PDB file of C-alpha atoms in Angstrom:
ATOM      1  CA  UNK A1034       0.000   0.000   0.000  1.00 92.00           C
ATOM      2  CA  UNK A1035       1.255   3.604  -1.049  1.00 96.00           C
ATOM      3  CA  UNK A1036       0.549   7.335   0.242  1.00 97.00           C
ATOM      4  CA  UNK A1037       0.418   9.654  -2.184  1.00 98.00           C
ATOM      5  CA  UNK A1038      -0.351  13.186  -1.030  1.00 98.00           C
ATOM      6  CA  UNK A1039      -1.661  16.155  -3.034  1.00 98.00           C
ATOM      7  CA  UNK A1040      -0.743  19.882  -2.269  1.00 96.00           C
ATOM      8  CA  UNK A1041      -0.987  23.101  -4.207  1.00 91.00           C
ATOM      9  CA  UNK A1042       1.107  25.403  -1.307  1.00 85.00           C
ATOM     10  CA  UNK A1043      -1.729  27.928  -2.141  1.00 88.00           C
ATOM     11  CA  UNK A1044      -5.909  27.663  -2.650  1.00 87.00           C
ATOM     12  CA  UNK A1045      -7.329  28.022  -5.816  1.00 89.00           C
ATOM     13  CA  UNK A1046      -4.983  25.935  -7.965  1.00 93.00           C
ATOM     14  CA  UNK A1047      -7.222  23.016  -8.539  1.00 93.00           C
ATOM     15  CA  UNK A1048      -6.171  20.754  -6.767  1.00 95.00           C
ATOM     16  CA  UNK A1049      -9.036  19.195  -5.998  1.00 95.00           C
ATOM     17  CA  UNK A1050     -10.283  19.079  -9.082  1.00 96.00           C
ATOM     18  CA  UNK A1051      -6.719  16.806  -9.860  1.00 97.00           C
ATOM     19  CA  UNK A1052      -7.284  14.714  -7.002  1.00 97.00           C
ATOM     20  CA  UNK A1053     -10.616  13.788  -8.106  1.00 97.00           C
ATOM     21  CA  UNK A1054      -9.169  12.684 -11.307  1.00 97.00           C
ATOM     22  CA  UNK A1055      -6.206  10.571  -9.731  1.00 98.00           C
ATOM     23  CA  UNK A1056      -8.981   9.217  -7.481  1.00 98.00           C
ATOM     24  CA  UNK A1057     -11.763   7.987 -11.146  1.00 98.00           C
ATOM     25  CA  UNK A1058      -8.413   6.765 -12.731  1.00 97.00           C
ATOM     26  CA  UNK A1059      -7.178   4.729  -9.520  1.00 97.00           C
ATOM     27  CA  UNK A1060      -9.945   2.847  -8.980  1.00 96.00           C
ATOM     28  CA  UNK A1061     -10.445   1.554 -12.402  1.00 95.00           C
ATOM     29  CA  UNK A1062      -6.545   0.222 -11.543  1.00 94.00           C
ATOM     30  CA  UNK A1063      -7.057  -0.833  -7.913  1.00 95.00           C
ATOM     31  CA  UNK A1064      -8.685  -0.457  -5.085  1.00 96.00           C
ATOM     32  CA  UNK A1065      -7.961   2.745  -2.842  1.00 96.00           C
ATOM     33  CA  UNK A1066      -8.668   5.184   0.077  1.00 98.00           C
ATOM     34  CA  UNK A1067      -9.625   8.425  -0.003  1.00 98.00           C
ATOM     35  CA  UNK A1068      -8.526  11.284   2.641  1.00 98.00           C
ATOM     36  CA  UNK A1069      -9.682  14.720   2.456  1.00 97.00           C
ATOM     37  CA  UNK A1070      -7.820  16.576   4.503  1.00 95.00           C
ATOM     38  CA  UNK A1071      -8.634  20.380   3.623  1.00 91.00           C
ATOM     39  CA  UNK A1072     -10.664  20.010   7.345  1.00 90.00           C
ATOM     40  CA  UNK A1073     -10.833  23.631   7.240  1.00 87.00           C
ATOM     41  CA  UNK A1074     -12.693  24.091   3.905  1.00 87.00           C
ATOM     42  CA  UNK A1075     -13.342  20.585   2.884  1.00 91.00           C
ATOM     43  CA  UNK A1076     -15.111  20.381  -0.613  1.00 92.00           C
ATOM     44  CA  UNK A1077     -13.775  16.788  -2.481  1.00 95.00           C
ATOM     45  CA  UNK A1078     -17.394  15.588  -1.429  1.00 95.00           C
ATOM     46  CA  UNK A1079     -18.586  18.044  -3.823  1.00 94.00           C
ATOM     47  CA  UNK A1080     -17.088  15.928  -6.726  1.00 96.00           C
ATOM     48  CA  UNK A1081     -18.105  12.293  -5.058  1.00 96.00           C
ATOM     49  CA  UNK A1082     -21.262  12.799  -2.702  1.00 96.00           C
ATOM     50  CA  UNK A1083     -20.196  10.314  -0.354  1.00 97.00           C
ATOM     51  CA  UNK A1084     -22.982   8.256   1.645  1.00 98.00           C
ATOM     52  CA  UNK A1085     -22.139   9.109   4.996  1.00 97.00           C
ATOM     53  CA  UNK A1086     -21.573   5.322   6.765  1.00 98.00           C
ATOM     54  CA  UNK A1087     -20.477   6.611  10.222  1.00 98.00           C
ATOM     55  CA  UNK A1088     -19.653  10.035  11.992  1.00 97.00           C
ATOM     56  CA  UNK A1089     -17.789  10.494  15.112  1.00 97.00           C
ATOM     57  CA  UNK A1090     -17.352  13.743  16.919  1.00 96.00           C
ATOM     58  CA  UNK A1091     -13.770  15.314  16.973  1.00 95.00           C
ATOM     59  CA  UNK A1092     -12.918  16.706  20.442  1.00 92.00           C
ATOM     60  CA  UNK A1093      -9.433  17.994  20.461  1.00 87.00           C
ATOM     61  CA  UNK A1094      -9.394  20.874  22.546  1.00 87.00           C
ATOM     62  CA  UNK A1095     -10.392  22.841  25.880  1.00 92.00           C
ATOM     63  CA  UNK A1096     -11.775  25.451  27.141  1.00 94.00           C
ATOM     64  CA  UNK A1097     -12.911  27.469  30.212  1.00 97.00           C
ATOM     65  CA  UNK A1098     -16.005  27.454  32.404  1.00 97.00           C
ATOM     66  CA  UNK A1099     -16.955  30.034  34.959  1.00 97.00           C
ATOM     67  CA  UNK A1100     -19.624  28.575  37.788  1.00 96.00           C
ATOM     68  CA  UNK A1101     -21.300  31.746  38.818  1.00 95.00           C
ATOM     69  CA  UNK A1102     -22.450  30.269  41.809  1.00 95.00           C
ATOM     70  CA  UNK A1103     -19.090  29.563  42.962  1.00 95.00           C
ATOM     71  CA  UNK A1104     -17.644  33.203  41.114  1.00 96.00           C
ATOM     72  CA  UNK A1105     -15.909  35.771  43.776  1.00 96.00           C
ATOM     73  CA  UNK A1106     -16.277  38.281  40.904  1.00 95.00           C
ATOM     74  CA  UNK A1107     -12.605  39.528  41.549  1.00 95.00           C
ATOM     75  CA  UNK A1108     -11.414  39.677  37.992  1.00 95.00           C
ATOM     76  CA  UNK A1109      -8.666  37.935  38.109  1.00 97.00           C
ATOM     77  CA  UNK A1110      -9.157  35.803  35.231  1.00 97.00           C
ATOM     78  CA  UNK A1111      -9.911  38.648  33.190  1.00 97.00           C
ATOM     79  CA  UNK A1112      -6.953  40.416  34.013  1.00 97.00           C
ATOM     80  CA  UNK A1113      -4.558  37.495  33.209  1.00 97.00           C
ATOM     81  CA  UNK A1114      -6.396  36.427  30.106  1.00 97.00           C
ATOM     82  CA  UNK A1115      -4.465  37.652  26.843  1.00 96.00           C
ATOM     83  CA  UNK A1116      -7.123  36.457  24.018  1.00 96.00           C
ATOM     84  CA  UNK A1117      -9.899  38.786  25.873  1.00 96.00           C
ATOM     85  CA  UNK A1118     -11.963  35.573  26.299  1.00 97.00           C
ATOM     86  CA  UNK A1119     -13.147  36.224  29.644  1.00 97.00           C
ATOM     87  CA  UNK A1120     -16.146  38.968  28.829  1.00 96.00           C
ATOM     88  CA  UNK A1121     -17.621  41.237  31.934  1.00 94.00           C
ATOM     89  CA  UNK A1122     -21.896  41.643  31.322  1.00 89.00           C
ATOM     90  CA  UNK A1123     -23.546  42.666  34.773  1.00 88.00           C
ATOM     91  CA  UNK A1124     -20.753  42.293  37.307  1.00 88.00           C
ATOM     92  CA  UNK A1125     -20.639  38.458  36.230  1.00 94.00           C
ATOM     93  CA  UNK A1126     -17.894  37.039  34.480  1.00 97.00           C
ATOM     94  CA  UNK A1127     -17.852  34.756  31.037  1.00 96.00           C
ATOM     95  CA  UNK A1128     -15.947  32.973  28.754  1.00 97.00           C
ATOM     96  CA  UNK A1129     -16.364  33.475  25.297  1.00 94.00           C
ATOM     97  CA  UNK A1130     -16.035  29.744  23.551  1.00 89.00           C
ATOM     98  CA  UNK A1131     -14.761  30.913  20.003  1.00 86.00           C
ATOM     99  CA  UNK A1132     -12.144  33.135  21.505  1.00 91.00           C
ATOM    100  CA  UNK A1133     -10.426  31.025  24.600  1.00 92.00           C
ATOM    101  CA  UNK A1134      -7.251  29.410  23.697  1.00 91.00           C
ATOM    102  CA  UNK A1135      -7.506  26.248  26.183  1.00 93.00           C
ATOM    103  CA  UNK A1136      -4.446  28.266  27.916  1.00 95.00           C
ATOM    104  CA  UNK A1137      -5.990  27.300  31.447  1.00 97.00           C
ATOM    105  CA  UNK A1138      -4.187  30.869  32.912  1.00 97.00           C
ATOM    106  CA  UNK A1139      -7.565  31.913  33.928  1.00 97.00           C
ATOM    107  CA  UNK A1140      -8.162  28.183  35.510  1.00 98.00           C
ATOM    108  CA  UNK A1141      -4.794  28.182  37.764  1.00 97.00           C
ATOM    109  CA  UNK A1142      -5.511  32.400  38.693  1.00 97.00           C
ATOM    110  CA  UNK A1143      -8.844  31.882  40.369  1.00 97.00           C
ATOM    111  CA  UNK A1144      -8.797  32.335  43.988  1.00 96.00           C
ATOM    112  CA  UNK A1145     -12.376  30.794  44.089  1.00 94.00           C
ATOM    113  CA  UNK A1146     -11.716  27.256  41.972  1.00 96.00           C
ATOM    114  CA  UNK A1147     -14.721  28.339  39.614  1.00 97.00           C
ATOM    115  CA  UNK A1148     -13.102  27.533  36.851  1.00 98.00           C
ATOM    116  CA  UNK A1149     -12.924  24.417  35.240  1.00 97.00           C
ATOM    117  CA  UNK A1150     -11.393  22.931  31.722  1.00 97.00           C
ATOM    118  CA  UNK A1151     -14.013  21.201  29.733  1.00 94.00           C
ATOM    119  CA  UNK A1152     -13.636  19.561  26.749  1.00 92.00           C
ATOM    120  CA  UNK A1153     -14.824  21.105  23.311  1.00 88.00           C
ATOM    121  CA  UNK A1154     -16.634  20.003  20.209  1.00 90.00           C
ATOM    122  CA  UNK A1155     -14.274  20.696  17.131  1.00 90.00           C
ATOM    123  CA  UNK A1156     -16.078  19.033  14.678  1.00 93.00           C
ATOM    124  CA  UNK A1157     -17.007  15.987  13.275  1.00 96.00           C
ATOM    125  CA  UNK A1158     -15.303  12.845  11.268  1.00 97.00           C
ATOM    126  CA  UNK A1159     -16.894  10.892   8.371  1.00 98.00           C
ATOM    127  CA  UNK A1160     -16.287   7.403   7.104  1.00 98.00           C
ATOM    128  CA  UNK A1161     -18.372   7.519   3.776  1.00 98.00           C
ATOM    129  CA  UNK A1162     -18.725   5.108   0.615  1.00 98.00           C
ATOM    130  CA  UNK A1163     -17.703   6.830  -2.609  1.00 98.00           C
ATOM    131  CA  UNK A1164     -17.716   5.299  -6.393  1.00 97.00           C
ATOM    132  CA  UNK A1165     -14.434   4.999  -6.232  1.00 97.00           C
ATOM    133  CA  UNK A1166     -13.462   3.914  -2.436  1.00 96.00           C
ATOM    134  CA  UNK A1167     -13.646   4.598   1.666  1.00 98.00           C
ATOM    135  CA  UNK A1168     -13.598   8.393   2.113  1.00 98.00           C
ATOM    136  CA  UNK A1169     -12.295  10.175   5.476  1.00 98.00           C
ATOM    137  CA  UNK A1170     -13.440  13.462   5.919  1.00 97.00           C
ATOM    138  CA  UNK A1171     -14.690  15.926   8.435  1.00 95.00           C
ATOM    139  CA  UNK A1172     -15.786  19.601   9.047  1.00 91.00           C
ATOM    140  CA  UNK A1173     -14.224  22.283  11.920  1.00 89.00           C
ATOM    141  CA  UNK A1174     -16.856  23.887  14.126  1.00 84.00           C
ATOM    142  CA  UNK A1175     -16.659  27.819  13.289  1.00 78.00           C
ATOM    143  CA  UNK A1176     -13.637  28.852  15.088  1.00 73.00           C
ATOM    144  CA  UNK A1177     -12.361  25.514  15.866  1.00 76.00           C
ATOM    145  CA  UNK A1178      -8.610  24.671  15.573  1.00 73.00           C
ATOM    146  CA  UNK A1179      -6.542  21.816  15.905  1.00 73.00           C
ATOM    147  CA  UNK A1180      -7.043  20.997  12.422  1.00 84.00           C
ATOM    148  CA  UNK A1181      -3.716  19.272  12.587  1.00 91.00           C
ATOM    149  CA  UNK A1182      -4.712  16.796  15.107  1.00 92.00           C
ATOM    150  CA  UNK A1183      -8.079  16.365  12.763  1.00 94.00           C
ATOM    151  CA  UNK A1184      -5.642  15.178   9.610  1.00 95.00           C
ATOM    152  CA  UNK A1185      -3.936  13.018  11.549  1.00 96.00           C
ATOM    153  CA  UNK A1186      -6.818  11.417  12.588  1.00 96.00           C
ATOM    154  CA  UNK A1187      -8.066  11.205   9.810  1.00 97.00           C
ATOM    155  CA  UNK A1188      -4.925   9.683   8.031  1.00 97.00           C
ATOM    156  CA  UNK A1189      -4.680   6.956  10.745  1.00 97.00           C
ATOM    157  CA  UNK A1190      -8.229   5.767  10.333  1.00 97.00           C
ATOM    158  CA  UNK A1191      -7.633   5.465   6.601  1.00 97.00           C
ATOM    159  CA  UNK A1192      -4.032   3.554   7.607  1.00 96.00           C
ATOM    160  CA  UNK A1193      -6.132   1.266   9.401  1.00 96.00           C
ATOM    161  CA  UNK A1194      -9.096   0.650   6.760  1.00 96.00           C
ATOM    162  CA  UNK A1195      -6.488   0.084   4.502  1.00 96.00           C
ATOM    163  CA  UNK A1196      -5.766  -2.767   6.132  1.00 94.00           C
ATOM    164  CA  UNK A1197      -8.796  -4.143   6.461  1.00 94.00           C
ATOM    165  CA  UNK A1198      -9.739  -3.670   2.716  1.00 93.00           C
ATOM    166  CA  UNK A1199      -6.317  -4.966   1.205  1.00 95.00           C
ATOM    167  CA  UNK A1200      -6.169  -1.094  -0.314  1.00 96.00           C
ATOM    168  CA  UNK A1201      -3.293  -0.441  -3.269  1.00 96.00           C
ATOM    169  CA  UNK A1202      -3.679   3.251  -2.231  1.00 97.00           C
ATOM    170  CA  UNK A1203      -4.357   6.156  -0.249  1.00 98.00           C
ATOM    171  CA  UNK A1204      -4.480   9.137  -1.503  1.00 98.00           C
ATOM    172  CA  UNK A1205      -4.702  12.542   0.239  1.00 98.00           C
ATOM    173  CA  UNK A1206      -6.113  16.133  -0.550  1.00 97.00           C
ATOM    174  CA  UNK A1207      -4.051  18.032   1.658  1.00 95.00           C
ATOM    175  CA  UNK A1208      -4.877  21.670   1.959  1.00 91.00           C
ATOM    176  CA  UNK A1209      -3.602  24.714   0.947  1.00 90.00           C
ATOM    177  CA  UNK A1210      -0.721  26.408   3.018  1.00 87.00           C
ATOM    178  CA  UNK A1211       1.966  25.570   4.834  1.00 89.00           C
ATOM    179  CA  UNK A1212       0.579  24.969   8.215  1.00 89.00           C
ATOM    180  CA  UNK A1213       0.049  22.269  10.543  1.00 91.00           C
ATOM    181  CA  UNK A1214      -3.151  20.215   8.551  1.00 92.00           C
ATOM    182  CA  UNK A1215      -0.204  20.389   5.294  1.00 94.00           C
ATOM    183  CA  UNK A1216       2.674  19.138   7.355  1.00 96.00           C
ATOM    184  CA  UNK A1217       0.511  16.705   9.020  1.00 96.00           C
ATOM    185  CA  UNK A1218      -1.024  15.384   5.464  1.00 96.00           C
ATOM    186  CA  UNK A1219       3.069  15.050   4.213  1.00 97.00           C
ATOM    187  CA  UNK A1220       4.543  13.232   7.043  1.00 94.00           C
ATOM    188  CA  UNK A1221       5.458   9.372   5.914  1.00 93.00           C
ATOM    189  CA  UNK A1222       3.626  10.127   2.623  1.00 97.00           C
ATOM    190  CA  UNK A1223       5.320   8.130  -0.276  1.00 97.00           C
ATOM    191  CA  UNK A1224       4.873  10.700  -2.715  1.00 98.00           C
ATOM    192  CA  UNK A1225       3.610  14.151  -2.851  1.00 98.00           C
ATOM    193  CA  UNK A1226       2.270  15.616  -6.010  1.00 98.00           C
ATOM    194  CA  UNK A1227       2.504  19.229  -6.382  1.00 98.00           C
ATOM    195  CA  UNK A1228      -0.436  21.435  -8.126  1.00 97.00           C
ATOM    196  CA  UNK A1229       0.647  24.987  -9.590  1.00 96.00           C
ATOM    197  CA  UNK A1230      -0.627  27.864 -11.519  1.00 96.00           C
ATOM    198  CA  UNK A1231       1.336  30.273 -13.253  1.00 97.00           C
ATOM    199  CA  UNK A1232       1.045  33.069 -10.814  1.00 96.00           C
ATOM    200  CA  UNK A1233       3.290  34.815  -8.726  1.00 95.00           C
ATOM    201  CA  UNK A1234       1.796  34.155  -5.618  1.00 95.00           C
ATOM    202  CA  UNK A1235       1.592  30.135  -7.397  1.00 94.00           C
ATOM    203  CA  UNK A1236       5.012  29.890  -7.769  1.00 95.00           C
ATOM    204  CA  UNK A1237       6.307  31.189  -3.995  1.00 96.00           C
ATOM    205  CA  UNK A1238       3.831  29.114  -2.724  1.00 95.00           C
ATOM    206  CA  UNK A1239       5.199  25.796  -4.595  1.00 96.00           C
ATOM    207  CA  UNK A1240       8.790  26.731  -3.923  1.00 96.00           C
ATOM    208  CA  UNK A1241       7.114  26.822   0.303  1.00 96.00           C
ATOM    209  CA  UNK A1242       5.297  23.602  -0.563  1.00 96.00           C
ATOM    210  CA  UNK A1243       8.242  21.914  -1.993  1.00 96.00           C
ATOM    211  CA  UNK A1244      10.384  23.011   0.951  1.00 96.00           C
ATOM    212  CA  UNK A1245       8.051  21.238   3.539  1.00 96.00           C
ATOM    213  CA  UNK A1246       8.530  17.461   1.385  1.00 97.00           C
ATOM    214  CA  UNK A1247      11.973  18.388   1.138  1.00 96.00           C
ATOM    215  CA  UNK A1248      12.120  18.420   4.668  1.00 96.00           C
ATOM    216  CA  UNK A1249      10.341  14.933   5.145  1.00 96.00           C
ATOM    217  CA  UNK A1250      12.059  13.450   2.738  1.00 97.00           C
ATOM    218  CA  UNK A1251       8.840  13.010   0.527  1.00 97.00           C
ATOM    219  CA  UNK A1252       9.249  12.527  -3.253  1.00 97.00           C
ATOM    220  CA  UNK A1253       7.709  15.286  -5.265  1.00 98.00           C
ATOM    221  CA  UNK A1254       5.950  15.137  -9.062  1.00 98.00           C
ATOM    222  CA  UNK A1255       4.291  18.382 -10.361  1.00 98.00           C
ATOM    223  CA  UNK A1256       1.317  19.321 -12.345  1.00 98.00           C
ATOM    224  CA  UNK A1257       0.624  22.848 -13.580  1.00 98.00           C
ATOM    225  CA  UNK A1258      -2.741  23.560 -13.870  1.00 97.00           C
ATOM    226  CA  UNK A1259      -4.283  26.202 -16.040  1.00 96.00           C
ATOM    227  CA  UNK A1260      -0.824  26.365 -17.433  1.00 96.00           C
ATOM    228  CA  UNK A1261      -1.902  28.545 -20.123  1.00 95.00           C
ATOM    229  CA  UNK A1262      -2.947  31.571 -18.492  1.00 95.00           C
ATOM    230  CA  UNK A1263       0.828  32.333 -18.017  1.00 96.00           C
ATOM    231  CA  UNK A1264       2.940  30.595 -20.435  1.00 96.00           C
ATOM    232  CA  UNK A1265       5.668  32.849 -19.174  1.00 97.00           C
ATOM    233  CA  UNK A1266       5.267  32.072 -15.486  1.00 97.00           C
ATOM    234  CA  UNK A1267       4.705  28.356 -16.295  1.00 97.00           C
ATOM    235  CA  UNK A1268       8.486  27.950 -18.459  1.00 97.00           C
ATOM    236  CA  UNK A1269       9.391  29.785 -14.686  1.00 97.00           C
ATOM    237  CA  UNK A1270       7.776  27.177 -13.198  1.00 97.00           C
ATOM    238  CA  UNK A1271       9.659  24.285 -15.536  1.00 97.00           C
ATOM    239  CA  UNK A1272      12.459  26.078 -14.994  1.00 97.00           C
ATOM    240  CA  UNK A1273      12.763  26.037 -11.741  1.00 97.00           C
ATOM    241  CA  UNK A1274      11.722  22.130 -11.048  1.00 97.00           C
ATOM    242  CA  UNK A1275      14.334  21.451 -13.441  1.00 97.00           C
ATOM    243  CA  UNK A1276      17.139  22.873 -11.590  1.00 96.00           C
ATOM    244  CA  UNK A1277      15.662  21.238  -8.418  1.00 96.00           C
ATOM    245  CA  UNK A1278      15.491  17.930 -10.685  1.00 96.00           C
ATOM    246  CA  UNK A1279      11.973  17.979 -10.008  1.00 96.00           C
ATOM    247  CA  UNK A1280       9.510  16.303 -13.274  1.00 97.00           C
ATOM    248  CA  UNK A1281       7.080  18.146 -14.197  1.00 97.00           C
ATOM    249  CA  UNK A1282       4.645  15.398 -15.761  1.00 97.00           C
ATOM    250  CA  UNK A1283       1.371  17.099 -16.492  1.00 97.00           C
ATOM    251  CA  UNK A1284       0.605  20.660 -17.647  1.00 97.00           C
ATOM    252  CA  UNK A1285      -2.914  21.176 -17.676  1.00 97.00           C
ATOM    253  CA  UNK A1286      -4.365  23.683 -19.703  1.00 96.00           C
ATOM    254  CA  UNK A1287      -7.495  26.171 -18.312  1.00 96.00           C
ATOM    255  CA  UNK A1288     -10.805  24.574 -20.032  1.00 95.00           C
ATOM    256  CA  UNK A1289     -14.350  24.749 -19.059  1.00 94.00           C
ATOM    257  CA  UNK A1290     -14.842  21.507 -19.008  1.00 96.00           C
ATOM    258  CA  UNK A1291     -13.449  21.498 -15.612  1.00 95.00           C
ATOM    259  CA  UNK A1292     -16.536  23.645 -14.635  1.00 95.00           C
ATOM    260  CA  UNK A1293     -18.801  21.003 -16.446  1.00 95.00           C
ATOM    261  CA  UNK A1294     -17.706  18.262 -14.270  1.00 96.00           C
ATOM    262  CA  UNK A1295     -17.984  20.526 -11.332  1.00 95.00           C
ATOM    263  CA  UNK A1296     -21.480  21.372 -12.423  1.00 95.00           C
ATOM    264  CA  UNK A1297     -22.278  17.295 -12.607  1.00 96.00           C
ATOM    265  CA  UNK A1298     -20.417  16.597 -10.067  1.00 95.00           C
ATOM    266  CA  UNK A1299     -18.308  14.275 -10.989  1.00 96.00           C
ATOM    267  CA  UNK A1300     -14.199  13.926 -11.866  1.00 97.00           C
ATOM    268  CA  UNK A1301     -13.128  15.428 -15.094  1.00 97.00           C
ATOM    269  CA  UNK A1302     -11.667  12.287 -16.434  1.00 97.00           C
ATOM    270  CA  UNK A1303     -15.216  11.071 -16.181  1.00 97.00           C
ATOM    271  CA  UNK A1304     -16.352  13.436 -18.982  1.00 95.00           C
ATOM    272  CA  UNK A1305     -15.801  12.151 -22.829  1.00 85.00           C
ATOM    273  CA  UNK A1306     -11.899  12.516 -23.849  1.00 87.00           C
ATOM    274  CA  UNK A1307     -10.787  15.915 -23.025  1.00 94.00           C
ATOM    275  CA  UNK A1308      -7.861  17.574 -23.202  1.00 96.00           C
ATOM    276  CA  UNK A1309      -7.610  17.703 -19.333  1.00 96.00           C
ATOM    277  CA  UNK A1310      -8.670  14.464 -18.514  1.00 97.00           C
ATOM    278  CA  UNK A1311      -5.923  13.618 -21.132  1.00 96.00           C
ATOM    279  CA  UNK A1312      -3.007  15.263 -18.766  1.00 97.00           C
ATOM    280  CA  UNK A1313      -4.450  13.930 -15.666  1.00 97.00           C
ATOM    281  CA  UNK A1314      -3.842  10.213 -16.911  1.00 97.00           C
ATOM    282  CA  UNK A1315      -0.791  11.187 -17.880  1.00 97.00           C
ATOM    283  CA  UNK A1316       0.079  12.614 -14.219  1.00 98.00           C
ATOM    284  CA  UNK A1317      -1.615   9.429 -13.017  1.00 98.00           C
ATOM    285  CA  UNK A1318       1.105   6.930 -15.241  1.00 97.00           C
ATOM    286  CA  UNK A1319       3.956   9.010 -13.577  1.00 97.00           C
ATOM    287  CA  UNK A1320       2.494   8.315  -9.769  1.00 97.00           C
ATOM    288  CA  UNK A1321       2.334   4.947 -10.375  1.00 96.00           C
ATOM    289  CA  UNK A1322       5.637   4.419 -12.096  1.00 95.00           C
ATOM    290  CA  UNK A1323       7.327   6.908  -9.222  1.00 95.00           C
ATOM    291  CA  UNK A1324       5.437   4.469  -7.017  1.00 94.00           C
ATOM    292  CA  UNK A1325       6.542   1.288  -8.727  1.00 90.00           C
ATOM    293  CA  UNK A1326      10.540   2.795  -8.043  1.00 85.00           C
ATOM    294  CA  UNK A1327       9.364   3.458  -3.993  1.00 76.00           C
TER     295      UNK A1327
END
């Protein structure tokens, strides 16, 4: 069983729309799990409509509780709190859920004990049936964090189904960024495949992206997308892989039928022959031969 991982070091560059692809043309080869772990903004159910089999709530985090009947009303935890969590309405004292931090400052300053550290509700986790395989995903409570923890969950409960089903693959949609949800959708991947546009901001953030794999030690393949819009930024783009002796194995070019199979809802490469459905089996042949060398 191999990991491959897709990033894009920046939103926007359709990577999803890639994934989906990788995901159509992988199950017609094998059988495979699928990860989305953009937890903050999740949207590869758009393209699949799982069937929900199971969700489990996600609780990952603290926070603070004032019990007014036990409250001295001295201000203390106010006055130590540095997120401005702890809100004053009537001479009684609050926290505000979205903005504590889980520090527990406020906890170990009350002269009373009438605060206590409960656990919070960051979301929920999915294991869903899709056409082509097991999907993991999930969905942040507004102003939840530990999205991190979330991919890692996430990951190990598709480890562990992959198992059970005998799976040739996983394959992750990481999110955009550089943060802690990226890093933790990288680690002990065997291969990361990098999505680009010809932008400015496209390119730093693939020269960031690449960085972080370099780091683990993860293999990298790119694919730039809508590599048309830019043919100048995209040879910068070539350019620069090539001096990192980087491949770049699929160059997609910006066509509405992309919009078509969003419209549907379905993967791109699902659509009659196209042009982009063409380059995505073309990135897929490189994963599987990089794969094949892993």
């Amino acid at each position: 069983m191999k990991q491959v991982v897709v990033l894009s070091g920046k939103g926007g560059t359709g990577k999803t729309t890639v994934v989906a692809g990788l995901a159509h043309l992988a199950s017609r080869d094998g059988s495979l799990i699928l990860v989305d772990a953009d937890v903050d903004a999740p949207n590869l159910e758009l393209l699949l409509q799982p069937q929900v089999i199971a969700e489990t709530p996600f609780y990952s985090s603290k926070v603070a509780e004032i019990a007014q009947t036990e409250c001295l009303r001295c201000g203390d935890c106010q006055a130590i709190c540095r997120f401005e969590a702890v809100v004053q309405n009537d001479g009684d004292y609050w926290v505000d859920p979205v903005a504590c931090e889980g520090c527990a400052s406020c906890y170990y300053a009350c002269p009373g004990g009438a605060i206590q550290m409960h656990e919070h509700l960051d979301g929920q986790w999915y294991h869903s049936a899709t056409r082509f395989g097991t999907l993991f995903h999930a969905r942040l409570e507004a102003g939840a964090e530990n999205s991190g923890k979330m991919v890692s969950t996430l990951r190990q409960q598709a480890l562990f189904r992959s198992h059970e089903e005998q799976a040739d693959w996983i394959i992750v949609d990481g999110g955009p960024g550089t943060g802690c949800p990226v890093i933790a959708a990288v680690t002990g991947a065997d291969l990361a495949v990098l999505v680009s546009e010809p932008t400015v901001s496209g390119v730093h953030d693939l020269k960031r992206a690449m960085g972080i794999c370099d780091h683990f030690r993860v293999p990298v393949l790119v694919c730039v997308n809508k590599c048309d819009i830019n043919p100048a930024v995209a040879q910068e783009i070539v350019d620069y892989c090539r001096q990192r002796a980087v491949s770049v194995v699929a160059r997609v070019p910006y066509n509405e039928i992309v919009l078509t199979s969003i419209q549907r809802s379905c993967a791109v490469t699902e659509l009659n022959d196209n042009v982009v459905a063409r380059e995505i089996q073309n990135l897929w042949v490189a994963v599987r031969g990089r794969l094949a060398k892993t």
